mmCIF file of C-alpha atoms in Angstrom:
data_model
loop_
_atom_site.group_PDB
_atom_site.id
_atom_site.type_symbol
_atom_site.label_atom_id
_atom_site.label_comp_id
_atom_site.label_asym_id
_atom_site.label_seq_id
_atom_site.Cartn_x
_atom_site.Cartn_y
_atom_site.Cartn_z
ATOM 1 C CA UNK A 14 -10.700 -9.085 7.958
ATOM 2 C CA UNK A 15 -8.505 -10.540 10.322
ATOM 3 C CA UNK A 16 -10.302 -13.479 13.321
ATOM 4 C CA UNK A 17 -9.406 -13.661 17.301
ATOM 5 C CA UNK A 18 -9.974 -17.412 16.367
ATOM 6 C CA UNK A 19 -6.798 -16.845 13.880
ATOM 7 C CA UNK A 20 -4.523 -15.055 15.951
ATOM 8 C CA UNK A 21 -5.066 -17.377 18.854
ATOM 9 C CA UNK A 22 -4.552 -20.366 16.341
ATOM 10 C CA UNK A 23 -0.872 -19.176 15.272
ATOM 11 C CA UNK A 24 -0.533 -18.344 18.998
ATOM 12 C CA UNK A 25 -0.078 -21.760 19.927
ATOM 13 C CA UNK A 26 1.536 -23.589 17.205
ATOM 14 C CA UNK A 27 4.473 -20.871 17.857
ATOM 15 C CA UNK A 28 4.596 -21.803 22.100
ATOM 16 C CA UNK A 29 5.566 -18.961 22.926
ATOM 17 C CA UNK A 30 6.676 -18.603 26.775
ATOM 18 C CA UNK A 31 6.367 -15.397 28.062
ATOM 19 C CA UNK A 32 8.719 -13.301 30.418
ATOM 20 C CA UNK A 33 6.230 -10.322 31.704
ATOM 21 C CA UNK A 34 2.806 -8.585 30.175
ATOM 22 C CA UNK A 35 4.332 -6.886 28.114
ATOM 23 C CA UNK A 36 5.073 -9.843 26.125
ATOM 24 C CA UNK A 37 1.741 -11.141 25.826
ATOM 25 C CA UNK A 38 0.610 -7.874 23.812
ATOM 26 C CA UNK A 39 3.721 -7.715 21.521
ATOM 27 C CA UNK A 40 2.866 -11.697 20.530
ATOM 28 C CA UNK A 41 -0.894 -10.679 20.129
ATOM 29 C CA UNK A 42 0.511 -8.262 17.347
ATOM 30 C CA UNK A 43 3.052 -10.112 15.193
ATOM 31 C CA UNK A 44 0.351 -12.796 15.700
ATOM 32 C CA UNK A 45 -1.169 -10.929 13.826
ATOM 33 C CA UNK A 46 0.680 -10.201 11.498
ATOM 34 C CA UNK A 47 1.042 -13.470 10.437
ATOM 35 C CA UNK A 48 -2.331 -14.453 10.267
ATOM 36 C CA UNK A 49 -3.167 -11.470 7.775
ATOM 37 C CA UNK A 50 -0.469 -13.205 5.244
ATOM 38 C CA UNK A 51 2.306 -12.114 6.594
ATOM 39 C CA UNK A 52 5.750 -13.106 6.741
ATOM 40 C CA UNK A 53 8.781 -12.992 9.292
ATOM 41 C CA UNK A 54 12.252 -11.499 7.916
ATOM 42 C CA UNK A 55 13.394 -10.503 11.092
ATOM 43 C CA UNK A 56 13.320 -9.786 14.221
ATOM 44 C CA UNK A 57 16.061 -8.503 17.092
ATOM 45 C CA UNK A 58 19.006 -7.377 16.518
ATOM 46 C CA UNK A 59 18.469 -6.886 12.907
ATOM 47 C CA UNK A 60 14.542 -5.416 12.880
ATOM 48 C CA UNK A 61 17.050 -2.507 14.640
ATOM 49 C CA UNK A 62 19.232 -1.806 12.518
ATOM 50 C CA UNK A 63 19.216 0.891 9.770
ATOM 51 C CA UNK A 64 18.554 -1.480 6.430
ATOM 52 C CA UNK A 65 16.002 -3.220 8.094
ATOM 53 C CA UNK A 66 13.541 -1.866 5.052
ATOM 54 C CA UNK A 67 16.317 -1.620 1.950
ATOM 55 C CA UNK A 68 17.308 -5.309 3.078
ATOM 56 C CA UNK A 69 16.745 -7.315 -0.556
ATOM 57 C CA UNK A 70 15.929 -10.555 1.542
ATOM 58 C CA UNK A 71 13.434 -12.294 1.946
ATOM 59 C CA UNK A 72 13.453 -15.387 3.888
ATOM 60 C CA UNK A 73 10.872 -16.103 6.626
ATOM 61 C CA UNK A 74 13.074 -16.742 9.366
ATOM 62 C CA UNK A 75 12.221 -17.903 12.999
ATOM 63 C CA UNK A 76 10.970 -15.778 15.661
ATOM 64 C CA UNK A 77 13.731 -17.298 17.786
ATOM 65 C CA UNK A 78 15.192 -13.851 20.313
ATOM 66 C CA UNK A 79 11.226 -11.747 19.686
ATOM 67 C CA UNK A 80 12.337 -10.414 23.511
ATOM 68 C CA UNK A 81 15.363 -10.817 24.663
ATOM 69 C CA UNK A 82 15.579 -6.566 24.265
ATOM 70 C CA UNK A 83 13.878 -4.814 27.238
ATOM 71 C CA UNK A 84 10.835 -3.028 26.831
ATOM 72 C CA UNK A 85 11.378 -3.024 22.878
ATOM 73 C CA UNK A 86 10.662 -5.642 20.040
ATOM 74 C CA UNK A 87 11.062 -5.095 16.548
ATOM 75 C CA UNK A 88 9.317 -7.642 14.011
ATOM 76 C CA UNK A 89 10.026 -7.299 9.445
ATOM 77 C CA UNK A 90 7.329 -8.758 7.761
ATOM 78 C CA UNK A 91 6.996 -8.848 3.910
ATOM 79 C CA UNK A 92 3.721 -10.208 1.963
ATOM 80 C CA UNK A 93 3.723 -12.186 -0.793
ATOM 81 C CA UNK A 94 0.536 -11.137 -2.146
ATOM 82 C CA UNK A 95 1.200 -8.136 -2.630
ATOM 83 C CA UNK A 96 4.461 -7.438 -4.001
ATOM 84 C CA UNK A 97 6.246 -8.267 -0.365
ATOM 85 C CA UNK A 98 6.714 -4.983 0.731
ATOM 86 C CA UNK A 99 8.055 -4.644 3.912
ATOM 87 C CA UNK A 100 6.843 -3.766 7.265
ATOM 88 C CA UNK A 101 8.767 -2.528 10.083
ATOM 89 C CA UNK A 102 6.768 -2.822 13.159
ATOM 90 C CA UNK A 103 8.441 -2.183 16.434
ATOM 91 C CA UNK A 104 6.749 -1.947 20.092
ATOM 92 C CA UNK A 105 7.853 0.493 22.923
ATOM 93 C CA UNK A 106 6.264 -0.573 26.863
ATOM 94 C CA UNK A 107 5.885 3.413 28.213
ATOM 95 C CA UNK A 108 3.622 3.821 30.939
ATOM 96 C CA UNK A 109 2.296 0.841 31.122
ATOM 97 C CA UNK A 110 1.686 0.904 27.606
ATOM 98 C CA UNK A 111 2.844 -0.820 24.631
ATOM 99 C CA UNK A 112 3.277 1.762 21.918
ATOM 100 C CA UNK A 113 2.913 -0.129 18.340
ATOM 101 C CA UNK A 114 4.384 1.918 15.314
ATOM 102 C CA UNK A 115 4.288 0.173 11.541
ATOM 103 C CA UNK A 116 5.724 1.653 9.368
ATOM 104 C CA UNK A 117 5.491 0.445 5.458
ATOM 105 C CA UNK A 118 8.052 0.537 2.919
ATOM 106 C CA UNK A 119 8.252 3.652 0.055
ATOM 107 C CA UNK A 120 6.570 5.886 3.458
ATOM 108 C CA UNK A 121 7.999 8.363 5.624
ATOM 109 C CA UNK A 122 5.208 8.313 8.906
ATOM 110 C CA UNK A 123 4.210 5.068 10.254
ATOM 111 C CA UNK A 124 1.432 4.100 11.472
ATOM 112 C CA UNK A 125 0.300 4.053 15.361
ATOM 113 C CA UNK A 126 -1.572 1.493 18.107
ATOM 114 C CA UNK A 127 -1.988 2.850 21.947
ATOM 115 C CA UNK A 128 -2.548 -0.251 24.050
ATOM 116 C CA UNK A 129 -3.246 -0.751 28.111
ATOM 117 C CA UNK A 130 -1.177 -3.431 28.474
ATOM 118 C CA UNK A 131 -3.822 -4.240 31.363
ATOM 119 C CA UNK A 132 -6.698 -4.419 29.247
ATOM 120 C CA UNK A 133 -5.126 -7.032 27.307
ATOM 121 C CA UNK A 134 -3.301 -9.468 29.355
ATOM 122 C CA UNK A 135 -4.890 -11.798 31.588
ATOM 123 C CA UNK A 136 -3.343 -13.816 34.442
ATOM 124 C CA UNK A 137 -0.525 -16.272 33.987
ATOM 125 C CA UNK A 138 -3.183 -19.509 32.255
ATOM 126 C CA UNK A 139 0.383 -21.260 31.806
ATOM 127 C CA UNK A 140 0.010 -23.691 28.381
ATOM 128 C CA UNK A 141 -3.730 -22.662 27.875
ATOM 129 C CA UNK A 142 -2.887 -19.439 25.522
ATOM 130 C CA UNK A 143 -6.322 -18.689 26.087
ATOM 131 C CA UNK A 144 -6.727 -17.252 29.459
ATOM 132 C CA UNK A 145 -3.130 -15.429 29.167
ATOM 133 C CA UNK A 146 -5.707 -13.077 27.491
ATOM 134 C CA UNK A 147 -8.659 -10.961 28.068
ATOM 135 C CA UNK A 148 -10.670 -8.982 25.380
ATOM 136 C CA UNK A 149 -8.671 -11.208 22.956
ATOM 137 C CA UNK A 150 -11.389 -10.039 20.272
ATOM 138 C CA UNK A 151 -11.885 -6.740 20.711
ATOM 139 C CA UNK A 152 -7.474 -6.495 21.213
ATOM 140 C CA UNK A 153 -7.721 -7.810 17.762
ATOM 141 C CA UNK A 154 -9.110 -5.814 16.193
ATOM 142 C CA UNK A 155 -8.591 -2.782 16.699
ATOM 143 C CA UNK A 156 -4.599 -4.016 15.254
ATOM 144 C CA UNK A 157 -6.179 -5.368 12.344
ATOM 145 C CA UNK A 158 -8.896 -1.840 12.011
ATOM 146 C CA UNK A 159 -5.535 0.720 13.103
ATOM 147 C CA UNK A 160 -2.531 -1.586 11.595
ATOM 148 C CA UNK A 161 -3.032 -3.779 9.215
ATOM 149 C CA UNK A 162 -6.411 -2.253 7.284
ATOM 150 C CA UNK A 163 -4.574 0.673 6.425
ATOM 151 C CA UNK A 164 -1.579 -0.503 5.788
ATOM 152 C CA UNK A 165 -3.649 -2.624 3.109
ATOM 153 C CA UNK A 166 -5.456 0.831 1.763
ATOM 154 C CA UNK A 167 -2.058 3.013 1.876
ATOM 155 C CA UNK A 168 -0.757 0.400 -0.380
ATOM 156 C CA UNK A 169 -3.717 -0.163 -2.983
ATOM 157 C CA UNK A 170 -3.755 3.880 -2.599
ATOM 158 C CA UNK A 171 -0.198 3.607 -4.167
ATOM 159 C CA UNK A 172 -1.623 1.652 -6.997
ATOM 160 C CA UNK A 173 -3.670 3.582 -7.443
ATOM 161 C CA UNK A 174 -1.341 6.868 -8.332
ATOM 162 C CA UNK A 175 0.637 5.104 -10.274
ATOM 163 C CA UNK A 176 -2.532 3.769 -12.412
ATOM 164 C CA UNK A 177 -3.173 6.834 -13.149
ATOM 165 C CA UNK A 178 0.503 8.438 -13.086
ATOM 166 C CA UNK A 179 0.180 6.435 -16.220
ATOM 167 C CA UNK A 180 -2.620 7.125 -17.252
ATOM 168 C CA UNK A 181 -1.660 10.784 -17.366
ATOM 169 C CA UNK A 182 1.066 10.527 -19.241
ATOM 170 C CA UNK A 183 -0.152 8.338 -22.030
ATOM 171 C CA UNK A 184 -3.141 11.316 -22.629
ATOM 172 C CA UNK A 185 -0.608 13.547 -23.081
ATOM 173 C CA UNK A 186 1.379 11.994 -24.881
ATOM 174 C CA UNK A 187 -1.202 11.438 -28.194
ATOM 175 C CA UNK A 188 -0.339 14.248 -30.816
ATOM 176 C CA UNK A 189 -2.848 16.462 -31.063
ATOM 177 C CA UNK A 190 -4.292 16.690 -34.568
ATOM 178 C CA UNK A 191 -2.967 18.726 -36.909
ATOM 179 C CA UNK A 192 -4.424 21.709 -39.256
ATOM 180 C CA UNK A 193 -5.835 20.748 -41.980
ATOM 181 C CA UNK A 194 -5.112 16.795 -42.430
ATOM 182 C CA UNK A 195 -8.137 14.516 -41.881
ATOM 183 C CA UNK A 196 -10.638 17.454 -41.924
ATOM 184 C CA UNK A 197 -13.831 18.089 -44.357
ATOM 185 C CA UNK A 198 -12.634 19.607 -46.964
ATOM 186 C CA UNK A 199 -14.952 23.092 -46.886
ATOM 187 C CA UNK A 200 -16.303 25.666 -48.828
ATOM 188 C CA UNK A 201 -13.602 28.818 -50.474
ATOM 189 C CA UNK A 202 -12.839 31.930 -48.560
ATOM 190 C CA UNK A 203 -12.751 34.589 -50.414
ATOM 191 C CA UNK A 204 -12.072 37.503 -48.056
ATOM 192 C CA UNK A 205 -12.480 40.269 -50.134
ATOM 193 C CA UNK A 206 -15.661 39.738 -51.062
ATOM 194 C CA UNK A 207 -15.398 38.832 -55.088
ATOM 195 C CA UNK A 208 -16.312 36.132 -56.397
ATOM 196 C CA UNK A 209 -14.231 35.316 -59.303
ATOM 197 C CA UNK A 210 -14.782 32.727 -62.747
ATOM 198 C CA UNK A 211 -12.422 30.099 -63.039
ATOM 199 C CA UNK A 212 -10.061 30.611 -65.827
ATOM 200 C CA UNK A 213 -11.039 26.947 -68.173
ATOM 201 C CA UNK A 214 -8.293 25.040 -69.000
ATOM 202 C CA UNK A 215 -8.659 22.523 -71.775
ATOM 203 C CA UNK A 216 -11.839 23.138 -72.970
ATOM 204 C CA UNK A 217 -12.787 23.890 -76.983
ATOM 205 C CA UNK A 218 -10.644 23.765 -80.503
ATOM 206 C CA UNK A 219 -10.448 25.880 -83.253
ATOM 207 C CA UNK A 220 -13.813 23.919 -84.189
ATOM 208 C CA UNK A 221 -15.698 24.683 -80.781
ATOM 209 C CA UNK A 222 -13.641 28.143 -78.948
ATOM 210 C CA UNK A 223 -14.720 27.691 -75.335
ATOM 211 C CA UNK A 224 -15.238 30.578 -73.558
ATOM 212 C CA UNK A 225 -13.256 33.222 -73.017
ATOM 213 C CA UNK A 226 -10.475 34.255 -69.695
ATOM 214 C CA UNK A 227 -13.035 35.517 -66.980
ATOM 215 C CA UNK A 228 -16.091 34.427 -68.566
ATOM 216 C CA UNK A 229 -18.609 32.199 -66.722
ATOM 217 C CA UNK A 230 -19.435 29.247 -69.215
ATOM 218 C CA UNK A 231 -23.165 29.321 -70.440
#
């Protein structure tokens, strides 16, 4: 589980400069991904391009220029511990709220989180980042529960589905047994209900003749 202390440690290490309250909350979202084991592979403007998720590069980049746009933030992450599957995160400012959308590579619908900026952004605390926020632990828990944990669940579900499909294909490829092979020999079938005596072959001689055809030997 993501801890608020680990997220705050990421913020302190980065020592970002905030222009406004929206910057603070957007950077908490970003720092939560880093604290959860993701690496940043793109920010604006590359993160807003049509090829943001399909770009094959997983090289880690700096967070420079992350807040150069007004009322919009974008980040692309990869998690090396989970196959480096990419996640595109966009944060839009609307009516004093930060709308967070997180789209995982291979999925068509993003995860969403709506954050009231005023509930979590504190007054300017200078270089003391713990004073830049309020209800910080609650904010981190919301990001973890509504975004990060669900991203992990989607990855696990996708892996489970692929495993199930492989198992189904394996079962379908096992051939059915062919009748007559491997089955124990049963009693002879006499559809007419009449049992005919066997015809002896190679038994008897001139001195000791065998039974005639159609006769059971005594």
